[in-house]
Amino acid sequence: DAGVIQSPRHEVTEMGQEVTLRCKPISGHNSLFWYRQTMMRGLELLIYFNNNVPIDDSGMPEDRFSAKMPNASFSTLKIQPSEPRDSAVYFCASSFGLVSYEQYFGPGTRLTVT
Amino acid sequence: GENVEQHPSTLSVQEGDSAVIKCTYSDSASNYFPWYKQELGKGPQLIIDIRSNVGEKKDQRIAVTLNKTAKHFSLHITETQPEDSAVYFCAATDQTGANNLFFGTGTRLTVIP
Protein backbone atom coordinates (compact mmCIF):
# COMPACT_ATOMS: atom_id res chain seq x y z
CA ASP A 1 0.00 0.00 0.00
CA ALA A 2 1.22 3.47 -0.80
CA GLY A 3 1.84 5.66 2.18
CA VAL A 4 1.38 9.39 2.36
CA ILE A 5 2.83 10.99 -0.75
CA GLN A 6 4.31 14.48 -0.74
CA SER A 7 5.71 16.59 -3.54
CA PRO A 8 8.08 18.09 -4.21
CA ARG A 9 10.64 16.48 -1.91
CA HIS A 10 12.89 19.52 -2.10
CA GLU A 11 12.07 23.09 -2.99
CA VAL A 12 14.45 26.01 -3.25
CA THR A 13 12.95 29.38 -3.94
CA GLU A 14 13.73 33.05 -3.58
CA MET A 15 12.16 35.30 -1.01
CA GLY A 16 8.86 36.71 -2.20
CA GLN A 17 7.98 33.80 -4.43
CA GLU A 18 4.89 31.64 -4.01
CA VAL A 19 5.45 28.08 -2.86
CA THR A 20 2.93 25.25 -3.10
CA LEU A 21 3.42 21.95 -1.30
CA ARG A 22 1.28 18.96 -2.15
CA CYS A 23 0.05 15.94 -0.26
CA LYS A 24 -1.86 12.79 -1.08
CA PRO A 25 -3.09 11.02 2.07
CA ILE A 26 -3.41 7.27 2.50
CA SER A 27 -6.49 6.01 0.69
CA GLY A 28 -9.43 5.71 3.09
CA HIS A 29 -8.01 8.14 5.65
CA ASN A 30 -10.25 11.11 6.31
CA SER A 31 -8.06 13.26 8.53
CA LEU A 32 -5.07 15.16 7.20
CA PHE A 33 -2.46 17.18 9.05
CA TRP A 34 0.24 19.61 8.00
CA TYR A 35 3.29 19.94 10.26
CA ARG A 36 6.43 22.02 10.13
CA GLN A 37 9.73 20.82 11.57
CA THR A 38 12.64 23.09 12.47
CA MET A 39 15.59 22.70 14.78
CA MET A 40 14.42 25.58 16.92
CA ARG A 41 10.74 24.71 17.27
CA GLY A 42 10.60 20.98 16.62
CA LEU A 43 7.42 19.51 15.13
CA GLU A 44 4.55 21.97 15.02
CA LEU A 45 1.00 21.30 13.85
CA LEU A 46 -0.04 23.93 11.32
CA ILE A 47 -3.54 22.85 10.33
CA TYR A 48 -5.80 19.82 10.51
CA PHE A 49 -8.61 18.70 8.19
CA ASN A 50 -11.34 16.18 8.79
CA ASN A 51 -13.51 15.07 5.85
CA ASN A 52 -11.87 17.81 3.77
CA VAL A 53 -12.98 20.54 6.20
CA PRO A 54 -10.38 22.59 8.11
CA ILE A 55 -10.93 21.92 11.82
CA ASP A 56 -8.07 23.74 13.51
CA ASP A 57 -5.79 26.24 11.79
CA SER A 58 -4.51 27.91 14.94
CA GLY A 59 -0.99 26.75 14.16
CA MET A 60 -0.79 28.56 10.85
CA PRO A 61 1.86 31.19 11.53
CA GLU A 62 0.62 34.04 9.39
CA ASP A 63 -1.80 35.01 6.67
CA ARG A 64 0.93 34.20 4.19
CA PHE A 65 0.14 30.55 4.84
CA SER A 66 -2.98 28.90 3.47
CA ALA A 67 -4.10 25.29 3.06
CA LYS A 68 -6.82 23.61 1.07
CA MET A 69 -8.24 20.16 0.73
CA PRO A 70 -10.48 20.13 -2.36
CA ASN A 71 -11.10 16.39 -2.14
CA ALA A 72 -10.31 13.37 -0.01
CA SER A 73 -7.14 12.52 -1.91
CA PHE A 74 -5.36 15.85 -2.22
CA SER A 75 -4.26 18.79 -0.12
CA THR A 76 -2.03 21.81 -0.68
CA LEU A 77 -0.13 24.12 1.62
CA LYS A 78 0.69 27.46 0.05
CA ILE A 79 3.05 30.17 1.22
CA GLN A 80 2.73 33.53 -0.47
CA PRO A 81 5.00 35.44 -0.30
CA SER A 82 7.71 33.17 1.07
CA GLU A 83 10.37 34.40 3.51
CA PRO A 84 13.72 32.93 4.62
CA ARG A 85 12.28 32.10 8.05
CA ASP A 86 9.83 29.73 6.34
CA SER A 87 12.73 27.40 5.56
CA ALA A 88 11.89 24.08 7.22
CA VAL A 89 10.75 20.55 6.50
CA TYR A 90 7.01 20.36 5.98
CA PHE A 91 5.28 17.09 6.70
CA CYS A 92 1.84 15.87 5.81
CA ALA A 93 0.23 13.10 7.86
CA SER A 94 -3.07 11.28 7.64
CA SER A 95 -5.23 9.16 9.92
CA PHE A 96 -8.46 7.21 9.74
CA GLY A 97 -11.61 8.31 11.51
CA LEU A 98 -12.40 10.79 14.22
CA VAL A 99 -11.45 8.57 17.12
CA SER A 100 -8.42 6.81 15.72
CA TYR A 101 -5.30 8.71 16.53
CA GLU A 102 -2.63 6.84 14.61
CA GLN A 103 -1.08 9.37 12.29
CA TYR A 104 1.08 8.27 9.40
CA PHE A 105 3.59 10.74 8.05
CA GLY A 106 4.82 11.38 4.55
CA PRO A 107 8.51 11.80 3.67
CA GLY A 108 8.34 15.57 3.91
CA THR A 109 9.23 18.53 1.71
CA ARG A 110 12.44 20.35 2.54
CA LEU A 111 11.85 24.03 1.76
CA THR A 112 14.69 26.49 1.46
CA VAL A 113 13.89 30.14 0.92
CA THR A 114 16.89 32.29 0.00
CA GLY B 1 -2.81 23.38 25.08
CA GLU B 2 -0.79 20.30 25.96
CA ASN B 3 2.87 20.63 26.94
CA VAL B 4 5.09 17.59 26.38
CA GLU B 5 8.63 17.44 27.74
CA GLN B 6 11.12 14.78 26.69
CA HIS B 7 14.42 13.64 28.19
CA PRO B 8 17.22 13.08 27.46
CA SER B 9 17.89 15.05 24.30
CA THR B 10 20.74 12.70 23.35
CA LEU B 11 21.45 9.14 24.42
CA SER B 12 24.33 6.85 23.52
CA VAL B 13 24.29 3.16 24.39
CA GLN B 14 26.38 0.15 23.54
CA GLU B 15 24.86 -2.37 21.20
CA GLY B 16 22.88 -4.90 23.20
CA ASP B 17 22.19 -2.56 26.08
CA SER B 18 18.79 -1.06 26.88
CA ALA B 19 17.67 2.50 26.17
CA VAL B 20 15.00 4.43 28.05
CA ILE B 21 13.45 7.72 26.98
CA LYS B 22 11.05 9.59 29.25
CA CYS B 23 8.28 12.10 28.62
CA THR B 24 5.95 14.11 30.79
CA TYR B 25 2.73 15.82 29.78
CA SER B 26 0.58 18.53 31.31
CA ASP B 27 -3.03 17.79 30.33
CA SER B 28 -4.55 15.21 32.67
CA ALA B 29 -7.27 14.55 30.07
CA SER B 30 -4.77 13.28 27.50
CA ASN B 31 -5.57 9.72 26.54
CA TYR B 32 -3.29 8.73 23.67
CA PHE B 33 0.51 8.58 23.69
CA PRO B 34 2.39 7.53 20.55
CA TRP B 35 6.10 7.20 19.93
CA TYR B 36 7.69 7.98 16.59
CA LYS B 37 11.08 7.10 15.15
CA GLN B 38 12.61 9.48 12.62
CA GLU B 39 15.59 8.48 10.53
CA LEU B 40 17.67 10.99 8.66
CA GLY B 41 15.83 12.45 5.69
CA LYS B 42 12.60 10.62 6.43
CA GLY B 43 9.28 11.36 8.04
CA PRO B 44 8.43 10.23 11.57
CA GLN B 45 7.37 6.60 11.72
CA LEU B 46 4.88 5.39 14.33
CA ILE B 47 6.54 2.56 16.27
CA ILE B 48 4.28 2.02 19.26
CA ASP B 49 1.46 3.76 21.07
CA ILE B 50 -0.49 3.41 24.28
CA ARG B 51 -3.90 4.54 25.38
CA SER B 52 -4.83 5.69 28.85
CA ASN B 53 -6.71 2.54 29.80
CA VAL B 54 -3.51 0.45 29.97
CA GLY B 55 -0.27 0.86 31.86
CA GLU B 56 2.12 -1.02 29.61
CA LYS B 57 2.36 -2.24 26.05
CA LYS B 58 5.08 -4.31 24.44
CA ASP B 59 6.02 -5.11 20.87
CA GLN B 60 9.09 -7.31 20.51
CA ARG B 61 12.07 -5.25 21.71
CA ILE B 62 10.15 -2.06 22.39
CA ALA B 63 7.76 -1.29 25.22
CA VAL B 64 5.96 1.75 26.52
CA THR B 65 4.82 2.38 30.08
CA LEU B 66 2.30 4.96 31.22
CA ASN B 67 1.76 6.46 34.66
CA LYS B 68 -1.35 8.62 34.45
CA THR B 69 -1.14 9.73 38.05
CA ALA B 70 2.31 11.15 37.56
CA LYS B 71 1.58 12.16 33.97
CA HIS B 72 4.62 10.52 32.48
CA PHE B 73 5.32 7.78 29.97
CA SER B 74 8.47 6.07 28.81
CA LEU B 75 9.85 4.17 25.83
CA HIS B 76 12.04 1.16 26.52
CA ILE B 77 14.18 -0.45 23.85
CA THR B 78 15.94 -3.67 24.81
CA GLU B 79 18.83 -5.42 23.06
CA THR B 80 19.57 -2.30 21.05
CA GLN B 81 20.96 -2.63 17.54
CA PRO B 82 22.74 -0.10 15.32
CA GLU B 83 19.60 0.26 13.22
CA ASP B 84 17.80 1.61 16.28
CA SER B 85 19.91 4.76 15.92
CA ALA B 86 17.50 7.60 15.09
CA VAL B 87 15.61 10.48 16.67
CA TYR B 88 12.66 9.38 18.79
CA PHE B 89 9.67 11.61 19.54
CA CYS B 90 6.95 11.16 22.10
CA ALA B 91 3.57 12.81 21.70
CA ALA B 92 0.25 13.26 23.48
CA THR B 93 -3.21 14.44 22.62
CA ASP B 94 -4.86 17.34 24.42
CA GLN B 95 -8.15 17.63 26.29
CA THR B 96 -10.19 18.31 23.20
CA GLY B 97 -9.92 14.67 22.25
CA ALA B 98 -9.27 15.74 18.71
CA ASN B 99 -6.59 14.19 16.61
CA ASN B 100 -4.05 16.89 17.35
CA LEU B 101 -0.79 15.55 18.66
CA PHE B 102 1.68 17.59 20.68
CA PHE B 103 5.24 16.39 20.24
CA GLY B 104 8.22 16.31 22.54
CA THR B 105 11.51 17.82 21.40
CA GLY B 106 13.05 14.50 20.44
CA THR B 107 15.85 12.21 21.66
CA ARG B 108 18.75 11.40 19.40
CA LEU B 109 19.65 7.78 20.15
CA THR B 110 23.02 6.45 19.02
CA VAL B 111 23.74 2.74 19.34
CA ILE B 112 27.47 2.09 19.32
CA PRO B 113 28.45 -1.20 17.65
mmCIF file of C-alpha atoms in Angstrom:
data_model
loop_
_atom_site.group_PDB
_atom_site.id
_atom_site.type_symbol
_atom_site.label_atom_id
_atom_site.label_comp_id
_atom_site.label_asym_id
_atom_site.label_seq_id
_atom_site.Cartn_x
_atom_site.Cartn_y
_atom_site.Cartn_z
ATOM 1 C CA ASP A 1 0.000 0.000 0.000
ATOM 2 C CA ALA A 2 1.220 3.475 -0.798
ATOM 3 C CA GLY A 3 1.845 5.660 2.178
ATOM 4 C CA VAL A 4 1.379 9.389 2.356
ATOM 5 C CA ILE A 5 2.829 10.994 -0.754
ATOM 6 C CA GLN A 6 4.307 14.481 -0.740
ATOM 7 C CA SER A 7 5.714 16.590 -3.538
ATOM 8 C CA PRO A 8 8.082 18.091 -4.205
ATOM 9 C CA ARG A 9 10.642 16.477 -1.906
ATOM 10 C CA HIS A 10 12.892 19.521 -2.101
ATOM 11 C CA GLU A 11 12.069 23.093 -2.990
ATOM 12 C CA VAL A 12 14.453 26.005 -3.251
ATOM 13 C CA THR A 13 12.948 29.384 -3.937
ATOM 14 C CA GLU A 14 13.729 33.050 -3.577
ATOM 15 C CA MET A 15 12.163 35.297 -1.007
ATOM 16 C CA GLY A 16 8.859 36.710 -2.197
ATOM 17 C CA GLN A 17 7.983 33.798 -4.431
ATOM 18 C CA GLU A 18 4.889 31.638 -4.015
ATOM 19 C CA VAL A 19 5.454 28.078 -2.861
ATOM 20 C CA THR A 20 2.931 25.248 -3.099
ATOM 21 C CA LEU A 21 3.422 21.955 -1.297
ATOM 22 C CA ARG A 22 1.281 18.962 -2.149
ATOM 23 C CA CYS A 23 0.054 15.935 -0.258
ATOM 24 C CA LYS A 24 -1.860 12.785 -1.078
ATOM 25 C CA PRO A 25 -3.094 11.016 2.069
ATOM 26 C CA ILE A 26 -3.407 7.269 2.499
ATOM 27 C CA SER A 27 -6.492 6.012 0.691
ATOM 28 C CA GLY A 28 -9.430 5.714 3.090
ATOM 29 C CA HIS A 29 -8.007 8.139 5.650
ATOM 30 C CA ASN A 30 -10.248 11.108 6.309
ATOM 31 C CA SER A 31 -8.057 13.258 8.533
ATOM 32 C CA LEU A 32 -5.071 15.164 7.204
ATOM 33 C CA PHE A 33 -2.464 17.180 9.045
ATOM 34 C CA TRP A 34 0.239 19.610 8.001
ATOM 35 C CA TYR A 35 3.287 19.938 10.262
ATOM 36 C CA ARG A 36 6.433 22.018 10.134
ATOM 37 C CA GLN A 37 9.732 20.822 11.573
ATOM 38 C CA THR A 38 12.642 23.090 12.471
ATOM 39 C CA MET A 39 15.588 22.697 14.785
ATOM 40 C CA MET A 40 14.417 25.584 16.920
ATOM 41 C CA ARG A 41 10.742 24.715 17.269
ATOM 42 C CA GLY A 42 10.596 20.977 16.621
ATOM 43 C CA LEU A 43 7.424 19.512 15.125
ATOM 44 C CA GLU A 44 4.548 21.965 15.022
ATOM 45 C CA LEU A 45 1.004 21.298 13.855
ATOM 46 C CA LEU A 46 -0.042 23.929 11.320
ATOM 47 C CA ILE A 47 -3.538 22.846 10.326
ATOM 48 C CA TYR A 48 -5.796 19.817 10.509
ATOM 49 C CA PHE A 49 -8.610 18.699 8.186
ATOM 50 C CA ASN A 50 -11.344 16.175 8.787
ATOM 51 C CA ASN A 51 -13.506 15.065 5.855
ATOM 52 C CA ASN A 52 -11.871 17.814 3.773
ATOM 53 C CA VAL A 53 -12.984 20.539 6.196
ATOM 54 C CA PRO A 54 -10.379 22.586 8.112
ATOM 55 C CA ILE A 55 -10.933 21.916 11.816
ATOM 56 C CA ASP A 56 -8.068 23.745 13.506
ATOM 57 C CA ASP A 57 -5.786 26.239 11.788
ATOM 58 C CA SER A 58 -4.512 27.913 14.943
ATOM 59 C CA GLY A 59 -0.995 26.747 14.155
ATOM 60 C CA MET A 60 -0.787 28.558 10.846
ATOM 61 C CA PRO A 61 1.862 31.186 11.530
ATOM 62 C CA GLU A 62 0.623 34.041 9.394
ATOM 63 C CA ASP A 63 -1.801 35.012 6.670
ATOM 64 C CA ARG A 64 0.930 34.200 4.194
ATOM 65 C CA PHE A 65 0.143 30.553 4.842
ATOM 66 C CA SER A 66 -2.979 28.895 3.471
ATOM 67 C CA ALA A 67 -4.102 25.293 3.055
ATOM 68 C CA LYS A 68 -6.820 23.614 1.072
ATOM 69 C CA MET A 69 -8.244 20.157 0.727
ATOM 70 C CA PRO A 70 -10.480 20.130 -2.359
ATOM 71 C CA ASN A 71 -11.095 16.392 -2.139
ATOM 72 C CA ALA A 72 -10.307 13.373 -0.007
ATOM 73 C CA SER A 73 -7.143 12.525 -1.908
ATOM 74 C CA PHE A 74 -5.358 15.848 -2.217
ATOM 75 C CA SER A 75 -4.256 18.787 -0.122
ATOM 76 C CA THR A 76 -2.034 21.810 -0.677
ATOM 77 C CA LEU A 77 -0.134 24.122 1.621
ATOM 78 C CA LYS A 78 0.693 27.462 0.050
ATOM 79 C CA ILE A 79 3.051 30.171 1.218
ATOM 80 C CA GLN A 80 2.732 33.531 -0.473
ATOM 81 C CA PRO A 81 5.001 35.439 -0.300
ATOM 82 C CA SER A 82 7.710 33.171 1.072
ATOM 83 C CA GLU A 83 10.367 34.404 3.513
ATOM 84 C CA PRO A 84 13.717 32.930 4.616
ATOM 85 C CA ARG A 85 12.277 32.100 8.052
ATOM 86 C CA ASP A 86 9.827 29.733 6.336
ATOM 87 C CA SER A 87 12.730 27.404 5.564
ATOM 88 C CA ALA A 88 11.893 24.080 7.220
ATOM 89 C CA VAL A 89 10.748 20.549 6.505
ATOM 90 C CA TYR A 90 7.014 20.361 5.985
ATOM 91 C CA PHE A 91 5.277 17.086 6.700
ATOM 92 C CA CYS A 92 1.842 15.867 5.809
ATOM 93 C CA ALA A 93 0.232 13.103 7.864
ATOM 94 C CA SER A 94 -3.074 11.278 7.645
ATOM 95 C CA SER A 95 -5.231 9.163 9.920
ATOM 96 C CA PHE A 96 -8.458 7.206 9.742
ATOM 97 C CA GLY A 97 -11.614 8.306 11.509
ATOM 98 C CA LEU A 98 -12.397 10.786 14.217
ATOM 99 C CA VAL A 99 -11.452 8.575 17.117
ATOM 100 C CA SER A 100 -8.421 6.811 15.724
ATOM 101 C CA TYR A 101 -5.299 8.711 16.534
ATOM 102 C CA GLU A 102 -2.626 6.836 14.606
ATOM 103 C CA GLN A 103 -1.077 9.375 12.290
ATOM 104 C CA TYR A 104 1.084 8.275 9.395
ATOM 105 C CA PHE A 105 3.589 10.739 8.050
ATOM 106 C CA GLY A 106 4.816 11.380 4.550
ATOM 107 C CA PRO A 107 8.509 11.799 3.672
ATOM 108 C CA GLY A 108 8.336 15.573 3.908
ATOM 109 C CA THR A 109 9.227 18.529 1.709
ATOM 110 C CA ARG A 110 12.439 20.353 2.540
ATOM 111 C CA LEU A 111 11.848 24.027 1.761
ATOM 112 C CA THR A 112 14.695 26.491 1.459
ATOM 113 C CA VAL A 113 13.888 30.142 0.923
ATOM 114 C CA THR A 114 16.889 32.287 -0.001
ATOM 115 C CA GLY B 1 -2.810 23.376 25.082
ATOM 116 C CA GLU B 2 -0.795 20.301 25.958
ATOM 117 C CA ASN B 3 2.874 20.629 26.936
ATOM 118 C CA VAL B 4 5.088 17.590 26.383
ATOM 119 C CA GLU B 5 8.631 17.440 27.737
ATOM 120 C CA GLN B 6 11.121 14.784 26.687
ATOM 121 C CA HIS B 7 14.420 13.638 28.189
ATOM 122 C CA PRO B 8 17.216 13.083 27.464
ATOM 123 C CA SER B 9 17.892 15.046 24.296
ATOM 124 C CA THR B 10 20.739 12.696 23.352
ATOM 125 C CA LEU B 11 21.455 9.137 24.422
ATOM 126 C CA SER B 12 24.330 6.851 23.524
ATOM 127 C CA VAL B 13 24.287 3.159 24.391
ATOM 128 C CA GLN B 14 26.380 0.148 23.541
ATOM 129 C CA GLU B 15 24.858 -2.372 21.195
ATOM 130 C CA GLY B 16 22.883 -4.901 23.196
ATOM 131 C CA ASP B 17 22.187 -2.563 26.083
ATOM 132 C CA SER B 18 18.788 -1.058 26.876
ATOM 133 C CA ALA B 19 17.674 2.498 26.173
ATOM 134 C CA VAL B 20 15.000 4.428 28.052
ATOM 135 C CA ILE B 21 13.445 7.720 26.976
ATOM 136 C CA LYS B 22 11.051 9.594 29.250
ATOM 137 C CA CYS B 23 8.282 12.095 28.615
ATOM 138 C CA THR B 24 5.950 14.107 30.792
ATOM 139 C CA TYR B 25 2.727 15.815 29.780
ATOM 140 C CA SER B 26 0.583 18.528 31.311
ATOM 141 C CA ASP B 27 -3.028 17.789 30.326
ATOM 142 C CA SER B 28 -4.546 15.207 32.665
ATOM 143 C CA ALA B 29 -7.272 14.550 30.074
ATOM 144 C CA SER B 30 -4.772 13.285 27.500
ATOM 145 C CA ASN B 31 -5.572 9.719 26.536
ATOM 146 C CA TYR B 32 -3.290 8.733 23.671
ATOM 147 C CA PHE B 33 0.509 8.581 23.689
ATOM 148 C CA PRO B 34 2.390 7.528 20.549
ATOM 149 C CA TRP B 35 6.099 7.196 19.930
ATOM 150 C CA TYR B 36 7.691 7.977 16.594
ATOM 151 C CA LYS B 37 11.083 7.099 15.155
ATOM 152 C CA GLN B 38 12.613 9.479 12.618
ATOM 153 C CA GLU B 39 15.591 8.475 10.529
ATOM 154 C CA LEU B 40 17.672 10.991 8.661
ATOM 155 C CA GLY B 41 15.833 12.453 5.690
ATOM 156 C CA LYS B 42 12.604 10.624 6.430
ATOM 157 C CA GLY B 43 9.281 11.363 8.042
ATOM 158 C CA PRO B 44 8.435 10.231 11.573
ATOM 159 C CA GLN B 45 7.367 6.597 11.715
ATOM 160 C CA LEU B 46 4.881 5.387 14.331
ATOM 161 C CA ILE B 47 6.541 2.557 16.269
ATOM 162 C CA ILE B 48 4.279 2.023 19.257
ATOM 163 C CA ASP B 49 1.462 3.755 21.071
ATOM 164 C CA ILE B 50 -0.487 3.406 24.283
ATOM 165 C CA ARG B 51 -3.902 4.535 25.378
ATOM 166 C CA SER B 52 -4.827 5.695 28.848
ATOM 167 C CA ASN B 53 -6.708 2.544 29.801
ATOM 168 C CA VAL B 54 -3.514 0.446 29.975
ATOM 169 C CA GLY B 55 -0.268 0.856 31.863
ATOM 170 C CA GLU B 56 2.119 -1.016 29.608
ATOM 171 C CA LYS B 57 2.363 -2.243 26.046
ATOM 172 C CA LYS B 58 5.078 -4.311 24.443
ATOM 173 C CA ASP B 59 6.021 -5.107 20.873
ATOM 174 C CA GLN B 60 9.086 -7.308 20.506
ATOM 175 C CA ARG B 61 12.071 -5.251 21.709
ATOM 176 C CA ILE B 62 10.151 -2.063 22.392
ATOM 177 C CA ALA B 63 7.759 -1.290 25.215
ATOM 178 C CA VAL B 64 5.959 1.750 26.516
ATOM 179 C CA THR B 65 4.816 2.379 30.078
ATOM 180 C CA LEU B 66 2.297 4.964 31.223
ATOM 181 C CA ASN B 67 1.758 6.464 34.661
ATOM 182 C CA LYS B 68 -1.347 8.624 34.445
ATOM 183 C CA THR B 69 -1.144 9.727 38.054
ATOM 184 C CA ALA B 70 2.309 11.147 37.558
ATOM 185 C CA LYS B 71 1.576 12.161 33.969
ATOM 186 C CA HIS B 72 4.617 10.515 32.476
ATOM 187 C CA PHE B 73 5.316 7.783 29.965
ATOM 188 C CA SER B 74 8.467 6.067 28.809
ATOM 189 C CA LEU B 75 9.853 4.171 25.830
ATOM 190 C CA HIS B 76 12.037 1.163 26.522
ATOM 191 C CA ILE B 77 14.184 -0.449 23.851
ATOM 192 C CA THR B 78 15.939 -3.665 24.809
ATOM 193 C CA GLU B 79 18.832 -5.420 23.062
ATOM 194 C CA THR B 80 19.573 -2.304 21.049
ATOM 195 C CA GLN B 81 20.963 -2.635 17.545
ATOM 196 C CA PRO B 82 22.745 -0.099 15.323
ATOM 197 C CA GLU B 83 19.599 0.259 13.218
ATOM 198 C CA ASP B 84 17.803 1.606 16.276
ATOM 199 C CA SER B 85 19.914 4.764 15.918
ATOM 200 C CA ALA B 86 17.500 7.598 15.087
ATOM 201 C CA VAL B 87 15.607 10.476 16.669
ATOM 202 C CA TYR B 88 12.659 9.382 18.791
ATOM 203 C CA PHE B 89 9.668 11.606 19.535
ATOM 204 C CA CYS B 90 6.953 11.155 22.097
ATOM 205 C CA ALA B 91 3.569 12.812 21.699
ATOM 206 C CA ALA B 92 0.250 13.263 23.482
ATOM 207 C CA THR B 93 -3.211 14.440 22.616
ATOM 208 C CA ASP B 94 -4.864 17.336 24.417
ATOM 209 C CA GLN B 95 -8.154 17.625 26.289
ATOM 210 C CA THR B 96 -10.195 18.314 23.202
ATOM 211 C CA GLY B 97 -9.915 14.672 22.247
ATOM 212 C CA ALA B 98 -9.274 15.743 18.712
ATOM 213 C CA ASN B 99 -6.594 14.186 16.613
ATOM 214 C CA ASN B 100 -4.051 16.891 17.345
ATOM 215 C CA LEU B 101 -0.786 15.553 18.656
ATOM 216 C CA PHE B 102 1.680 17.593 20.677
ATOM 217 C CA PHE B 103 5.238 16.391 20.245
ATOM 218 C CA GLY B 104 8.222 16.311 22.541
ATOM 219 C CA THR B 105 11.508 17.818 21.403
ATOM 220 C CA GLY B 106 13.048 14.498 20.439
ATOM 221 C CA THR B 107 15.846 12.211 21.658
ATOM 222 C CA ARG B 108 18.751 11.397 19.403
ATOM 223 C CA LEU B 109 19.654 7.776 20.145
ATOM 224 C CA THR B 110 23.021 6.451 19.024
ATOM 225 C CA VAL B 111 23.738 2.743 19.340
ATOM 226 C CA ILE B 112 27.467 2.092 19.315
ATOM 227 C CA PRO B 113 28.454 -1.200 17.652
#
